[in-house]
Amino acid sequence: MHTLWKAGCIALQQRDTKFLHTGLTSGRQFLFGRLTFNQYSLRMKYTACCLIAATLLFAGTARSQTQYSGWLASFNTIKTGKHTSIHSDVQLRSNDGIEHVQTLLLRAGLNYHAGKKFIITAGYAFVHNRRSTAGISGYLPEHRIWEQVIYNHKLSRVNVSHRLRIEQRFISRAAVDGNELVRNGHFTANRIRYFIRNVIPFHKAETFRKGPFAAVQNEVFLNFGNKANVNGKGFDQNRFYVAAGYRLNPGLDLEAGYMNQYISLATGRTNNHIAQLAVYIRR
């Protein structure tokens, strides 16, 4: 991991030096399509190094099982007051080969907007997962209580969101009853998730209200407490995502992209290649 980190950072430094020596840019700037962005603040360099290292590490891991699936998602924020809003998201995720629905996720929460940059949320999620035991498959529920903090800011015209989420998970224990998979109690697990998302508008504007954009994000999942109930490890999974989108108006985004989901299991690893379609609604 240290080697990957170092290689990514050296690559950025070399490219930075090349720009300065060739004189193609002034004031340490680069062209993105038709736009000019100020480049490489210390935080942007750090973020880029993290994304490069994570991508190389997870995409290049050997002996992992490879899967292909599709996800549909709707992420919604509905304003209820000056400092409050409701969060909800609905997600459908397919199995390997996109043969049937693997997961239905319903999540809701109450947001408190602490100023313009911070959002504090607590909520509940219901997850209906297709699982298999002894050759028998069926859907079993998982219940989650979750809390999170979001910090939003801008780097030049790039909108950056950081999210730290903690989950208390109540996962069904599977048992076979005849030819059916049934719930036999549950076990608990805890997880912490760190997410960073960058939205890059293609048009030059002080406030991004409409038009095409690119999105780049990464999220790492770590288990803590009762790790033996899941994969027995601190590391759970990583999700790296790139997408193209269009903002129809300030309250509606459409997005399509590719996600690489690397999952660490108790007895192996899964590398899941995902095509995702998403809509973001803000009211």
Tab-separated table of C-alpha atoms in Angstrom:
chain	number	residue	atom	x	y	z
A	1	MET	CA	0.000	0.000	0.000
A	2	HIS	CA	2.904	2.359	0.826
A	3	THR	CA	4.460	1.662	-2.588
A	4	LEU	CA	1.180	2.420	-4.407
A	5	TRP	CA	0.726	5.623	-2.421
A	6	LYS	CA	4.280	6.747	-3.224
A	7	ALA	CA	3.923	5.921	-6.934
A	8	GLY	CA	0.676	7.890	-7.218
A	9	CYS	CA	2.118	10.930	-5.465
A	10	ILE	CA	5.328	10.867	-7.570
A	11	ALA	CA	3.202	10.728	-10.749
A	12	LEU	CA	1.275	13.818	-9.677
A	13	GLN	CA	4.465	15.685	-8.808
A	14	GLN	CA	6.061	14.818	-12.162
A	15	ARG	CA	2.993	16.004	-14.065
A	16	ASP	CA	2.921	19.201	-11.989
A	17	THR	CA	6.593	19.872	-12.841
A	18	LYS	CA	5.975	19.190	-16.540
A	19	PHE	CA	3.192	21.778	-16.666
A	20	LEU	CA	5.406	24.441	-15.123
A	21	HIS	CA	8.431	23.752	-17.363
A	22	THR	CA	6.531	23.602	-20.636
A	23	GLY	CA	4.812	26.910	-19.971
A	24	LEU	CA	1.527	25.533	-21.303
A	25	THR	CA	-0.278	26.757	-18.211
A	26	SER	CA	0.092	29.773	-15.976
A	27	GLY	CA	-0.607	30.018	-12.277
A	28	ARG	CA	-0.546	26.198	-12.009
A	29	GLN	CA	-3.687	25.656	-14.071
A	30	PHE	CA	-4.924	22.907	-16.354
A	31	LEU	CA	-7.662	22.521	-18.962
A	32	PHE	CA	-10.686	20.292	-18.377
A	33	GLY	CA	-12.573	20.310	-21.662
A	34	ARG	CA	-13.306	23.975	-22.262
A	35	LEU	CA	-12.834	24.965	-18.634
A	36	THR	CA	-9.813	26.113	-16.673
A	37	PHE	CA	-9.416	24.968	-13.055
A	38	ASN	CA	-6.850	25.938	-10.450
A	39	GLN	CA	-4.919	22.738	-9.767
A	40	TYR	CA	-3.412	20.891	-6.893
A	41	SER	CA	-4.064	22.482	-3.575
A	42	LEU	CA	-2.634	20.340	-0.809
A	43	ARG	CA	-6.047	18.790	-0.141
A	44	MET	CA	-6.600	17.980	-3.824
A	45	LYS	CA	-3.214	16.267	-4.025
A	46	TYR	CA	-4.004	14.232	-0.929
A	47	THR	CA	-7.398	13.188	-2.320
A	48	ALA	CA	-5.899	12.231	-5.688
A	49	CYS	CA	-3.205	10.107	-4.024
A	50	CYS	CA	-5.860	8.292	-1.962
A	51	LEU	CA	-8.001	7.545	-5.023
A	52	ILE	CA	-5.032	6.353	-7.104
A	53	ALA	CA	-3.767	4.076	-4.335
A	54	ALA	CA	-7.234	2.655	-3.623
A	55	THR	CA	-7.934	1.994	-7.299
A	56	LEU	CA	-4.608	0.239	-7.912
A	57	LEU	CA	-4.854	-1.773	-4.721
A	58	PHE	CA	-8.382	-3.076	-5.156
A	59	ALA	CA	-8.440	-3.493	-8.925
A	60	GLY	CA	-5.126	-5.353	-8.960
A	61	THR	CA	-5.794	-7.831	-6.198
A	62	ALA	CA	-5.245	-11.436	-7.294
A	63	ARG	CA	-7.344	-14.497	-6.482
A	64	SER	CA	-10.572	-12.539	-6.210
A	65	GLN	CA	-13.946	-13.704	-7.492
A	66	THR	CA	-15.223	-11.445	-10.278
A	67	GLN	CA	-18.883	-10.463	-10.636
A	68	TYR	CA	-20.925	-8.161	-12.894
A	69	SER	CA	-24.115	-6.476	-11.719
A	70	GLY	CA	-26.368	-3.439	-12.082
A	71	TRP	CA	-27.610	-0.942	-9.490
A	72	LEU	CA	-30.494	1.534	-9.647
A	73	ALA	CA	-30.680	4.289	-7.032
A	74	SER	CA	-32.713	7.330	-6.047
A	75	PHE	CA	-31.230	9.742	-3.471
A	76	ASN	CA	-33.662	12.320	-2.105
A	77	THR	CA	-33.518	15.337	0.210
A	78	ILE	CA	-36.773	17.089	1.138
A	79	LYS	CA	-36.565	20.374	3.043
A	80	THR	CA	-38.898	20.561	6.063
A	81	GLY	CA	-37.681	23.720	7.793
A	82	LYS	CA	-34.934	26.316	7.956
A	83	HIS	CA	-32.449	23.848	9.460
A	84	THR	CA	-34.117	20.472	8.889
A	85	SER	CA	-34.815	18.110	6.013
A	86	ILE	CA	-35.645	14.457	5.367
A	87	HIS	CA	-33.214	12.112	3.681
A	88	SER	CA	-34.381	9.025	1.808
A	89	ASP	CA	-32.828	6.682	-0.708
A	90	VAL	CA	-34.098	3.614	-2.516
A	91	GLN	CA	-31.738	1.161	-4.192
A	92	LEU	CA	-32.183	-2.000	-6.260
A	93	ARG	CA	-29.098	-4.153	-6.814
A	94	SER	CA	-28.879	-7.194	-9.058
A	95	ASN	CA	-26.994	-10.431	-8.558
A	96	ASP	CA	-24.012	-11.544	-10.640
A	97	GLY	CA	-25.064	-11.594	-14.288
A	98	ILE	CA	-28.100	-9.336	-13.629
A	99	GLU	CA	-30.503	-12.289	-13.407
A	100	HIS	CA	-32.632	-11.140	-10.461
A	101	VAL	CA	-32.750	-8.614	-7.620
A	102	GLN	CA	-30.053	-9.351	-5.056
A	103	THR	CA	-30.725	-6.467	-2.659
A	104	LEU	CA	-33.500	-3.984	-1.933
A	105	LEU	CA	-32.369	-1.108	0.289
A	106	LEU	CA	-34.724	1.462	1.838
A	107	ARG	CA	-33.099	4.168	3.962
A	108	ALA	CA	-34.545	7.224	5.710
A	109	GLY	CA	-33.173	9.815	8.089
A	110	LEU	CA	-33.700	13.237	9.641
A	111	ASN	CA	-31.137	15.898	8.676
A	112	TYR	CA	-30.060	18.888	10.730
A	113	HIS	CA	-28.270	21.561	8.676
A	114	ALA	CA	-25.651	23.183	10.910
A	115	GLY	CA	-24.769	26.203	8.812
A	116	LYS	CA	-24.088	25.956	5.081
A	117	LYS	CA	-21.423	23.246	5.181
A	118	PHE	CA	-22.407	20.650	7.806
A	119	ILE	CA	-25.337	18.209	7.827
A	120	ILE	CA	-25.930	15.890	10.798
A	121	THR	CA	-28.237	12.907	10.249
A	122	ALA	CA	-29.689	9.957	12.151
A	123	GLY	CA	-31.907	7.308	10.612
A	124	TYR	CA	-32.969	3.740	9.894
A	125	ALA	CA	-32.376	1.414	6.940
A	126	PHE	CA	-34.127	-1.776	5.854
A	127	VAL	CA	-32.113	-4.121	3.644
A	128	HIS	CA	-33.683	-7.184	1.983
A	129	ASN	CA	-30.833	-9.461	0.861
A	130	ARG	CA	-30.908	-12.640	-1.196
A	131	ARG	CA	-28.733	-15.218	0.569
A	132	SER	CA	-27.871	-18.893	0.086
A	133	THR	CA	-27.252	-21.652	2.632
A	134	ALA	CA	-26.732	-25.331	1.810
A	135	GLY	CA	-27.894	-24.723	-1.757
A	136	ILE	CA	-31.147	-23.028	-0.662
A	137	SER	CA	-31.673	-19.357	-1.558
A	138	GLY	CA	-34.077	-16.803	-0.165
A	139	TYR	CA	-34.500	-13.223	1.016
A	140	LEU	CA	-33.704	-12.280	4.610
A	141	PRO	CA	-33.879	-8.836	6.252
A	142	GLU	CA	-31.185	-6.704	7.799
A	143	HIS	CA	-32.064	-3.716	9.983
A	144	ARG	CA	-29.676	-0.808	10.485
A	145	ILE	CA	-29.574	2.217	12.730
A	146	TRP	CA	-27.188	4.833	11.369
A	147	GLU	CA	-25.719	8.221	12.158
A	148	GLN	CA	-23.637	10.446	9.909
A	149	VAL	CA	-21.980	13.834	9.439
A	150	ILE	CA	-21.536	15.460	6.008
A	151	TYR	CA	-19.123	18.309	5.304
A	152	ASN	CA	-19.525	20.136	1.980
A	153	HIS	CA	-17.044	22.592	0.496
A	154	LYS	CA	-15.615	23.758	-2.837
A	155	LEU	CA	-12.187	23.527	-4.445
A	156	SER	CA	-12.287	26.057	-7.242
A	157	ARG	CA	-15.537	25.037	-9.011
A	158	VAL	CA	-15.400	21.424	-7.828
A	159	ASN	CA	-18.076	20.568	-5.250
A	160	VAL	CA	-16.631	18.225	-2.623
A	161	SER	CA	-18.593	16.211	-0.046
A	162	HIS	CA	-17.108	14.260	2.857
A	163	ARG	CA	-19.350	11.842	4.756
A	164	LEU	CA	-18.632	9.847	7.900
A	165	ARG	CA	-21.318	7.260	8.697
A	166	ILE	CA	-21.631	4.782	11.579
A	167	GLU	CA	-23.978	1.795	11.302
A	168	GLN	CA	-25.383	-0.548	13.932
A	169	ARG	CA	-26.405	-3.650	11.984
A	170	PHE	CA	-28.919	-6.355	12.962
A	171	ILE	CA	-28.341	-9.173	10.468
A	172	SER	CA	-30.637	-12.185	10.128
A	173	ARG	CA	-29.193	-15.568	10.980
A	174	ALA	CA	-30.078	-17.978	8.144
A	175	ALA	CA	-31.477	-21.475	8.621
A	176	VAL	CA	-32.943	-24.063	6.243
A	177	ASP	CA	-36.489	-25.275	6.895
A	178	GLY	CA	-37.412	-27.896	4.309
A	179	ASN	CA	-36.834	-26.206	0.962
A	180	GLU	CA	-36.964	-22.664	2.327
A	181	LEU	CA	-34.425	-20.285	3.789
A	182	VAL	CA	-35.789	-18.807	7.019
A	183	ARG	CA	-34.674	-16.345	9.673
A	184	ASN	CA	-33.405	-17.891	12.910
A	185	GLY	CA	-32.756	-14.890	15.128
A	186	HIS	CA	-30.102	-12.305	14.339
A	187	PHE	CA	-26.583	-11.196	15.163
A	188	THR	CA	-25.171	-7.688	15.480
A	189	ALA	CA	-22.239	-5.905	13.858
A	190	ASN	CA	-20.938	-2.347	13.675
A	191	ARG	CA	-19.432	-0.539	10.732
A	192	ILE	CA	-17.910	2.861	10.001
A	193	ARG	CA	-17.845	4.327	6.482
A	194	TYR	CA	-15.889	7.257	5.035
A	195	PHE	CA	-17.083	8.679	1.713
A	196	ILE	CA	-15.676	11.448	-0.478
A	197	ARG	CA	-17.421	12.684	-3.638
A	198	ASN	CA	-16.303	15.273	-6.188
A	199	VAL	CA	-18.770	16.833	-8.639
A	200	ILE	CA	-17.021	18.641	-11.510
A	201	PRO	CA	-19.239	20.906	-13.661
A	202	PHE	CA	-18.340	21.163	-17.348
A	203	HIS	CA	-19.538	24.764	-17.632
A	204	LYS	CA	-17.867	27.750	-16.036
A	205	ALA	CA	-20.230	29.324	-13.523
A	206	GLU	CA	-19.982	30.652	-9.994
A	207	THR	CA	-22.979	28.525	-8.949
A	208	PHE	CA	-23.686	25.204	-10.666
A	209	ARG	CA	-27.401	25.238	-11.485
A	210	LYS	CA	-27.707	23.373	-14.779
A	211	GLY	CA	-25.611	21.386	-17.249
A	212	PRO	CA	-23.336	18.347	-17.605
A	213	PHE	CA	-20.881	17.224	-14.949
A	214	ALA	CA	-18.506	14.438	-13.980
A	215	ALA	CA	-18.511	12.711	-10.589
A	216	VAL	CA	-15.686	10.838	-8.875
A	217	GLN	CA	-16.125	9.238	-5.473
A	218	ASN	CA	-14.690	6.626	-3.137
A	219	GLU	CA	-16.014	4.989	0.036
A	220	VAL	CA	-14.207	2.693	2.447
A	221	PHE	CA	-16.058	0.439	4.952
A	222	LEU	CA	-14.452	-0.723	8.223
A	223	ASN	CA	-15.868	-3.164	10.789
A	224	PHE	CA	-15.483	-2.563	14.514
A	225	GLY	CA	-16.883	-4.538	17.424
A	226	ASN	CA	-18.268	-8.043	16.788
A	227	LYS	CA	-16.029	-8.440	13.736
A	228	ALA	CA	-16.268	-12.226	14.125
A	229	ASN	CA	-19.971	-11.949	13.224
A	230	VAL	CA	-19.147	-10.686	9.719
A	231	ASN	CA	-15.814	-11.404	7.992
A	232	GLY	CA	-13.606	-11.448	11.090
A	233	LYS	CA	-11.580	-8.488	9.779
A	234	GLY	CA	-11.427	-4.756	10.240
A	235	PHE	CA	-11.617	-4.077	6.502
A	236	ASP	CA	-15.035	-4.780	4.991
A	237	GLN	CA	-15.120	-3.293	1.482
A	238	ASN	CA	-14.247	-0.380	-0.805
A	239	ARG	CA	-16.346	1.275	-3.521
A	240	PHE	CA	-14.757	3.437	-6.217
A	241	TYR	CA	-17.095	5.190	-8.659
A	242	VAL	CA	-16.828	7.424	-11.739
A	243	ALA	CA	-19.849	8.825	-13.570
A	244	ALA	CA	-21.191	11.337	-16.058
A	245	GLY	CA	-24.312	13.266	-15.207
A	246	TYR	CA	-26.611	16.118	-16.157
A	247	ARG	CA	-28.192	18.642	-13.809
A	248	LEU	CA	-31.619	19.452	-15.218
A	249	ASN	CA	-32.243	22.119	-12.582
A	250	PRO	CA	-30.902	22.906	-9.086
A	251	GLY	CA	-33.097	20.160	-7.633
A	252	LEU	CA	-32.594	17.279	-10.077
A	253	ASP	CA	-29.519	15.353	-11.280
A	254	LEU	CA	-29.374	12.301	-13.546
A	255	GLU	CA	-26.238	10.169	-13.475
A	256	ALA	CA	-24.772	7.024	-15.066
A	257	GLY	CA	-21.463	5.464	-14.139
A	258	TYR	CA	-19.191	2.574	-13.269
A	259	MET	CA	-18.475	1.317	-9.758
A	260	ASN	CA	-15.794	-1.105	-8.621
A	261	GLN	CA	-16.823	-2.802	-5.378
A	262	TYR	CA	-14.083	-4.771	-3.643
A	263	ILE	CA	-15.446	-6.954	-0.804
A	264	SER	CA	-13.341	-8.779	1.767
A	265	LEU	CA	-15.053	-12.020	2.826
A	266	ALA	CA	-14.170	-14.418	5.623
A	267	THR	CA	-12.858	-16.967	3.107
A	268	GLY	CA	-11.983	-14.884	0.054
A	269	ARG	CA	-12.561	-11.701	-1.913
A	270	THR	CA	-15.084	-10.439	-4.448
A	271	ASN	CA	-14.404	-7.864	-7.142
A	272	ASN	CA	-17.764	-6.584	-8.391
A	273	HIS	CA	-18.024	-4.512	-11.594
A	274	ILE	CA	-21.220	-2.461	-11.426
A	275	ALA	CA	-23.149	-0.323	-13.907
A	276	GLN	CA	-25.150	2.236	-11.924
A	277	LEU	CA	-27.978	4.589	-12.862
A	278	ALA	CA	-28.917	7.183	-10.250
A	279	VAL	CA	-31.205	10.158	-9.762
A	280	TYR	CA	-30.629	12.872	-7.131
A	281	ILE	CA	-33.677	14.857	-6.031
A	282	ARG	CA	-33.517	17.960	-3.804
A	283	ARG	CA	-36.695	19.733	-2.752
